[in-house]
Each structure stands twice: as C-alpha cells, then as structure tokens.
Coordinates of C-alpha atoms in Angstrom, one line a residue:
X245 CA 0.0 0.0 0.0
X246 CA 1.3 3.9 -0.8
X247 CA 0.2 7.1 -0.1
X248 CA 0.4 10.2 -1.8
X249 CA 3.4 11.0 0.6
X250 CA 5.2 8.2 0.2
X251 CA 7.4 7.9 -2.9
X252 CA 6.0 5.4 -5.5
X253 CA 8.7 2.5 -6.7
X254 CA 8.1 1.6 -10.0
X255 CA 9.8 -1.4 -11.8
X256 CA 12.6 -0.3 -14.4
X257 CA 11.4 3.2 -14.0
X258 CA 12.9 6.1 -11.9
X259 CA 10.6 6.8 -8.7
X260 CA 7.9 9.7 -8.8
X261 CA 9.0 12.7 -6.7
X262 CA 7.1 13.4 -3.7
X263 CA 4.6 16.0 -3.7
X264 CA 5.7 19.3 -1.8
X265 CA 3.1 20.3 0.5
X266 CA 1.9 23.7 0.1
X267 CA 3.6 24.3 -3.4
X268 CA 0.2 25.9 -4.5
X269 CA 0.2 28.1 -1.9
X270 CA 3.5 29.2 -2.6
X271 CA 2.9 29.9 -5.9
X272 CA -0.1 31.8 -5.4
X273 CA 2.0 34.3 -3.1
X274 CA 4.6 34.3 -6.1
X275 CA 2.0 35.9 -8.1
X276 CA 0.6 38.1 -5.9
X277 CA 3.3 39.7 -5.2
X278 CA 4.2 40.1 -8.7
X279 CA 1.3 41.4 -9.1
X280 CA 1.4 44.1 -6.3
X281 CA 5.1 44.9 -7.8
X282 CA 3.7 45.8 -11.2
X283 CA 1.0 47.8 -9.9
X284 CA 3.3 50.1 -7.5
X285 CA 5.6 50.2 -10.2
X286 CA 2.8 51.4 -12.4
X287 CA 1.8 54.3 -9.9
X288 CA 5.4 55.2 -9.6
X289 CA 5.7 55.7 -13.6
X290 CA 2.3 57.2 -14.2
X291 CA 3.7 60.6 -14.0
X292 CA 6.1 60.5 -15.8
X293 CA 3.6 58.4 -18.8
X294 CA 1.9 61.0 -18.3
X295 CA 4.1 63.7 -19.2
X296 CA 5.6 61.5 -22.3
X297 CA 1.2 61.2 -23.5
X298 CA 0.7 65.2 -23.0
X299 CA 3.4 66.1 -24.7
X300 CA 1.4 64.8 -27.8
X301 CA -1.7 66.2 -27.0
X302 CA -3.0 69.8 -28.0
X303 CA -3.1 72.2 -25.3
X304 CA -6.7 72.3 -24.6
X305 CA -6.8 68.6 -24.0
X306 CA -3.8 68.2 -22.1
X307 CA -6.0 68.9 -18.4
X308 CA -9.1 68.1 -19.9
X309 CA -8.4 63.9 -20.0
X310 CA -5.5 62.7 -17.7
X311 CA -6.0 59.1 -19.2
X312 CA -3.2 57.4 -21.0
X313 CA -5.0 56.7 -23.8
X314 CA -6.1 59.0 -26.2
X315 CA -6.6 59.6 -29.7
X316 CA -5.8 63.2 -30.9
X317 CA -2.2 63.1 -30.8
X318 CA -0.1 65.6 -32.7
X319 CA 3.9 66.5 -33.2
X320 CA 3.3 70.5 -33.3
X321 CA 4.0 70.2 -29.8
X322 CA 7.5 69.1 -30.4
X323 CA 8.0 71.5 -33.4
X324 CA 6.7 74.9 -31.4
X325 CA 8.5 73.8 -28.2
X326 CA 12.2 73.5 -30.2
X327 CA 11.4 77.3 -31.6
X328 CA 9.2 79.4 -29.7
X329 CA 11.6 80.4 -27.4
X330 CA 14.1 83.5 -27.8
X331 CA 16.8 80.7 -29.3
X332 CA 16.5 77.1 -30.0
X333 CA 16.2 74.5 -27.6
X334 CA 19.5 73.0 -28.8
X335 CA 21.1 76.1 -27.4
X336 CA 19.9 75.5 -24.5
X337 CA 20.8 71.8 -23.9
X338 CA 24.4 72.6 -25.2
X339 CA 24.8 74.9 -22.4
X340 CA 23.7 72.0 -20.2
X341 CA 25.9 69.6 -21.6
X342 CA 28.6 71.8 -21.1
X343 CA 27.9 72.9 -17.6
X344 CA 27.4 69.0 -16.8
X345 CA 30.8 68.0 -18.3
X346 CA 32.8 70.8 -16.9
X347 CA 31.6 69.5 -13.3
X348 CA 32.4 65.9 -14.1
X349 CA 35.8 66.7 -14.9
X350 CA 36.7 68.7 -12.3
X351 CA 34.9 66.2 -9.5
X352 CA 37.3 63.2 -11.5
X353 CA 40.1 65.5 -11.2
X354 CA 40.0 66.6 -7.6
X355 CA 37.9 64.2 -6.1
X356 CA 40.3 61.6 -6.8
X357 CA 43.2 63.2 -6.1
X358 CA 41.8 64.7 -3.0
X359 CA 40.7 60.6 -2.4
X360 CA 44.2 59.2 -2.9
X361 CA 45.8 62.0 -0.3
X362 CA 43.2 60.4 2.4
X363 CA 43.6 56.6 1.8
X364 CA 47.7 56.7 0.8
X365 CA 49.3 59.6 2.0
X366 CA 50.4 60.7 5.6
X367 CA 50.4 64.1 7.1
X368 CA 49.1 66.1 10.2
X369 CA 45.6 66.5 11.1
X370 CA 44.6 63.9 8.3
X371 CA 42.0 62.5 10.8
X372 CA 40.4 65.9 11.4
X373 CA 40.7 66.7 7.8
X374 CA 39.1 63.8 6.7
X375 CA 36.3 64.4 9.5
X376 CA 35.6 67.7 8.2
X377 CA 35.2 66.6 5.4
X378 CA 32.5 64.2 6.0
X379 CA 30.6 66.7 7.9
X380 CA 30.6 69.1 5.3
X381 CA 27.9 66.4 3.3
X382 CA 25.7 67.1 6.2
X383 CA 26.3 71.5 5.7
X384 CA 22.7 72.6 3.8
X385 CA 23.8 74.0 0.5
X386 CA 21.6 77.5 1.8
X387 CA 23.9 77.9 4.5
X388 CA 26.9 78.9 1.6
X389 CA 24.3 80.6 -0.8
X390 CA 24.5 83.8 0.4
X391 CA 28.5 83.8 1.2
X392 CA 28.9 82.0 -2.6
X393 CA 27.4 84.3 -4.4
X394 CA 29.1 87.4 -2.6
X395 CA 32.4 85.5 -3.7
X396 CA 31.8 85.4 -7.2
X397 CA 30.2 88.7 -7.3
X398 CA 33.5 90.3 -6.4
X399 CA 35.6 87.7 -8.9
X400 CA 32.4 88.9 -11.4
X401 CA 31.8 85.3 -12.2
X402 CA 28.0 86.5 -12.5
X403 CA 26.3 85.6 -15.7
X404 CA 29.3 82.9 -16.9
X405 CA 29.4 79.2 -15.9
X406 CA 32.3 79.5 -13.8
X407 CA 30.0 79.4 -10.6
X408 CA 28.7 76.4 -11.6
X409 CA 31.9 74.4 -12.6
X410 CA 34.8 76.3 -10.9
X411 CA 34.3 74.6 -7.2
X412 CA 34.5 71.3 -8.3
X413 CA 37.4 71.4 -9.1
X414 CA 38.2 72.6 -5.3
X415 CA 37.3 69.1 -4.3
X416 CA 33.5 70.3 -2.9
X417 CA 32.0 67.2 -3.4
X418 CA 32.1 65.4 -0.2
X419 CA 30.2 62.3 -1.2
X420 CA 32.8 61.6 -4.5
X421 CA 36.1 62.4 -2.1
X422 CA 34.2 59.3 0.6
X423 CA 33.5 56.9 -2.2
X424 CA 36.7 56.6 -3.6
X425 CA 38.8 56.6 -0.3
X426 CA 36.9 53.6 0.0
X427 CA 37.5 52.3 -3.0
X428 CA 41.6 52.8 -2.9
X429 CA 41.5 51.6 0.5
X430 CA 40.4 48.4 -0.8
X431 CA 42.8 48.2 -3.3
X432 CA 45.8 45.3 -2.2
X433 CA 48.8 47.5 -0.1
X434 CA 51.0 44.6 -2.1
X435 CA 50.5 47.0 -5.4
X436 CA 52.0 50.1 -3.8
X437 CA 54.7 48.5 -1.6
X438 CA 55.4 46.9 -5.5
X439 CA 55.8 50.4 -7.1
X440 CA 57.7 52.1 -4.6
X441 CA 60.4 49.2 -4.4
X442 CA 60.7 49.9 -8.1
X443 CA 61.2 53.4 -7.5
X444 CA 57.3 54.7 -8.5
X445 CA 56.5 58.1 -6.6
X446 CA 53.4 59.0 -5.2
X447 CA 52.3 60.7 -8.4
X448 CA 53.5 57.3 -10.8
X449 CA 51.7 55.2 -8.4
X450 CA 48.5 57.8 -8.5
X451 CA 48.2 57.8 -12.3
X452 CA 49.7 54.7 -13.0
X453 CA 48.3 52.0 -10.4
X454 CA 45.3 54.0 -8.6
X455 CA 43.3 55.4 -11.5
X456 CA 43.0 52.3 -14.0
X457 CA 42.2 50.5 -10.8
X458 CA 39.2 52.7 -9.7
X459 CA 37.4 53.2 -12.8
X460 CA 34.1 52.0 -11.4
X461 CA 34.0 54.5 -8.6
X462 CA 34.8 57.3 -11.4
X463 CA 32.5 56.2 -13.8
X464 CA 30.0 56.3 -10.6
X465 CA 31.0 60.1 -9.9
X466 CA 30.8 60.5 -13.5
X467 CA 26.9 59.3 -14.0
X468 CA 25.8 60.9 -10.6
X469 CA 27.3 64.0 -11.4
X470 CA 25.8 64.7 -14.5
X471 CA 22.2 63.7 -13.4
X472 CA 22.9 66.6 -10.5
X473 CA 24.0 68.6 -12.7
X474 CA 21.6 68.3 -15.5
X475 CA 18.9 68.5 -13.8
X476 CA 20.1 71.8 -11.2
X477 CA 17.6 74.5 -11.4
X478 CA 18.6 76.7 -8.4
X479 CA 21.8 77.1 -9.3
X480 CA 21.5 78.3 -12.7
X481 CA 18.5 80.1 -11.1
X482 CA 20.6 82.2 -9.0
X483 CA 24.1 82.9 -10.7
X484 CA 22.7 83.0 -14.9
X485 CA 20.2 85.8 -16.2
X486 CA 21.4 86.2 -20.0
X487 CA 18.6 83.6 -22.0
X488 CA 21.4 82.6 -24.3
X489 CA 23.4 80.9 -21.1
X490 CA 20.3 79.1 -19.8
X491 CA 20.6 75.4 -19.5
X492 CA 17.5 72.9 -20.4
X493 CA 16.4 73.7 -16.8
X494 CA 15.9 77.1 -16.7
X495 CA 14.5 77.5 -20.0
X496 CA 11.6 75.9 -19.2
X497 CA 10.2 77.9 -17.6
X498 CA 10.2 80.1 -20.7
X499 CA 7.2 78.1 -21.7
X500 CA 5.2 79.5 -18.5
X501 CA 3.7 82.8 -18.2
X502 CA 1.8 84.4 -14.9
X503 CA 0.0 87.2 -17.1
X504 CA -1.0 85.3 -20.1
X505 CA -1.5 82.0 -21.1
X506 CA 1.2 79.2 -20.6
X507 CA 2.5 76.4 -23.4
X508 CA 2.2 73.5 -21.4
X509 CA 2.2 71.1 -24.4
X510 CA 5.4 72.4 -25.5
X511 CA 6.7 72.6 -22.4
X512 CA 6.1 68.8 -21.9
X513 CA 7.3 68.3 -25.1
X514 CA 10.4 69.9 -24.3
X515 CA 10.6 67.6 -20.5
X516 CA 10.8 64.9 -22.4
X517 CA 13.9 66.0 -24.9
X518 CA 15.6 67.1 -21.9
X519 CA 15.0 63.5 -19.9
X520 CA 16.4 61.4 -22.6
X521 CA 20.4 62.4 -22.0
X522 CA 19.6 61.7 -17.9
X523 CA 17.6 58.0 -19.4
X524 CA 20.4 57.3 -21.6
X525 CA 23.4 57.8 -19.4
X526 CA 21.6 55.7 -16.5
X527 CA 20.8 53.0 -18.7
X528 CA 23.9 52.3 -20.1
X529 CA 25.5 53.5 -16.6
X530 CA 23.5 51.0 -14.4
X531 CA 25.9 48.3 -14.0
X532 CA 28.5 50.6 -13.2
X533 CA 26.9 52.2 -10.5
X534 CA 25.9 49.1 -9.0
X535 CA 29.5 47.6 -9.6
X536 CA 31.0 51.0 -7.7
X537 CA 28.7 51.0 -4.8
X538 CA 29.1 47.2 -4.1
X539 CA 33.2 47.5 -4.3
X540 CA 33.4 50.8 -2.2
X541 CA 32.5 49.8 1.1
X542 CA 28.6 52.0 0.5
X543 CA 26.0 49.0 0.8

C-alpha cells in the first residue's frame, strides 16, 4: 500500500517525486506579489507616462483627459516647443551639456586626487581633515548661498558658468572624495609597496596603479554627477540671467507665463527631450553604478 506521501517505486522506472506540501500556496504568493510589484511600479511611472502622453496632446486637452489613452495626438508640440523660445532649444541643452561635463571633470580630477591623499598619504591632522570633510555632506547648501554668491560677485563670475563648474574642481563634493577613499583603500597594499620598491612616486603610483584601478568609482562620480548637474535648477536660477546661457532647466520655464497664457504642451514636449540624456546615461550606466557601490564599502 502507498500514499500520496510516500514515494512510488516503480519497476525499471525512476521513482515519482514526492509532492511538496503547500507548493500551490506558494505559488499563489509568487503571483501576488508580482502582481502588487507591477501595480506600484505602475503608480510610480504614471507621472512620468503621463508627461511623455501630454506632450502629444493639444493644449486644450492636455488637463481636460488625464487618461493614458487617447486619440488626438499631434507632433506641433515638439515643433513649437524646439522654436518658440528667444533661441532654440539646442542652445539650451548645449549649455547643459557643457555645464554637466565641466563638473564631471573637475569632481574626477579633484575628487580623486583629493581621495588618494586620504587613503595613501600621511600628514598632520589627516584625521580631522578627513572628519571635516565628512561633515561638510551634512552642511545645507543654503547655509553657503549667500557667502557664494558674494564671492563670485566680487571675482564677477556673475552671468558665466564659472559658478557652476569652478568649485569642483576645489574638491567640494564630499560624497565623490568618501566613495573613492573607500575604493583605494580596498585596493591590495602589495601594489604600492610593488611600485615604490621599483622606485614609483606617489604621483606614478596615482596615475599609474590608482586610477586604472578605480574606474568604477569614477564612472559612478561621472553618471551621478551629470544627473545633479543636468537636472540643477537653483543654481543656474541664482548665478545666470542672459537667456542665451540658460541650460535645459531654466529655460523651461520660458514656456510658462503668470500674465498670459502658458504652453504647457510644449513645455512637456520639451521635459521629455531634456529627460532622454539623464535616461540614456543611466541605462547604459546602471551596471556601473551598482559595480562602484558594491566594491566601495557604500551597501
């Protein structure tokens, strides 16, 4: 006699598995949550569906139906959006692209060099230096606004991208200066004691051994940087007022107007050029911001 527990012994044939008590049950809770997943995910990216939908709608239907799904779709939205303003829109994202890569070159520059000094080098009140450091992440950025911009008043930095590029590469970024001290720290002591027995200085070993080793945390510094930086509003905001200087940001609020009526449709339009450079670089960037945070000690 068998049960359905027991395992059934066949002749010449392999015997049945048992059955696995509750395997419906755990396959129901699969789904579910699966299911539950997909729907917060949904909510999460409605917005932003949203946006991409309107941004192909006329203007008088744009608050009229906030449904995805819709009929009356049109490019002049696109079209208007790239001209209407006092210069094209390209202008506009050039000056953000350039802004954006002038602050992830200087954070590679002096965030890394500034990095090595703390994890390799020896000198007085590196502790204390390095403790300062860290609590400056935790300083509000308002607290420097008005001491800032008196600075670069005086150097008349107003109106230029200076403001905006110009400190990092003072090593200001407190965050890039942590994650790669704890990247080089990880790196084997064996490699420097190496390099110095062969007569390798401390600049040789930094260019040499240190940077082709760390290029994960630099490619991490490099994608979160320009996200920051592409999408800043308040700085731009408060150091820029010549239109042909605005970045993608700023100049989108061209499209709105307090005494007359505003082109949201364009305006959309124009969200969703300036998104695709921030969903490009962290698609193709993904892997090596997970690689940089896993290797740098930053869980």
């Amino acid at each position: 006699m068998t049960t359905e527990t027991e395992t059934l012994i066949r002749p010449g044939k392999r015997p049945l598995p048992r059955r696995r008590a509750g395997a419906g049950w755990t396959a129901l809770r699969a789904i579910g949550k699966h299911v539950l997943l997909s729907a917060a995910a949904l909510v999460m990216l409605y917005p932003l569906l949203w946006l991409v939908v309107s941004s192909f709608k006329p203007n008088a239907d744009i608050f009229r139906d906030l449904s995805l799904f819709t009929t009356n779709l049109t490019t002049e939205n696109y079209v208007n959006g790239w001209n209407d303003l006092q210069y094209p829109f390209g202008t506009f994202l050039l000056n953000s692209a350039l802004i954006a890569f002038g602050a992830i070159l200087g954070n590679l520059v002096a965030c890394s060099m500034a990095a090595y000094a703390f994890a390799r080098l020896k000198f007085r009140f590196k502790n204390f230096a390095f403790a300062v450091m860290l609590g400056s992440i935790m300083l509000p950025f308002q607290v420097l606004l008005v001491p800032q911009f008196l600075i670069y008043k005086e150097l008349d930095w107003l109106n230029t991208f200076l403001p905006l590029i110009a400190p990092k590469f003072l090593a200001t970024e407190a965050f890039f200066i942590f994650l790669m001290v704890q990247f080089i720290r990880g790196l084997p002591k064996e490699l420097f004691e190496a390099a110095r027995i062969d007569g390798a200085g401390q600049v040789r070993s930094y260019f040499q051994i240190t940077l082709p080793l760390i290029v994960p945390s630099l490619a991490t510094t490099s994608i979160f940087t320009f996200i920051w930086t592409w999408g800043d509003f308040f700085g731009p905001l408060i150091y820029l007022r010549l239109p042909e200087l605005f970045p993608a940001s700023l100049a989108l609020k061209g499209f709105l107007d307090a005494q007359s009526s505003s082109d949201y449709g364009s305006m959309f339009a124009m969200s969703v050029v300036s998104l695709v450079p921030l969903f490009l670089v962290f698609l193709f960037g993904q892997r090596f911001l997970i690689k940089g945070s896993a290797t740098s000690g930053i869980k």
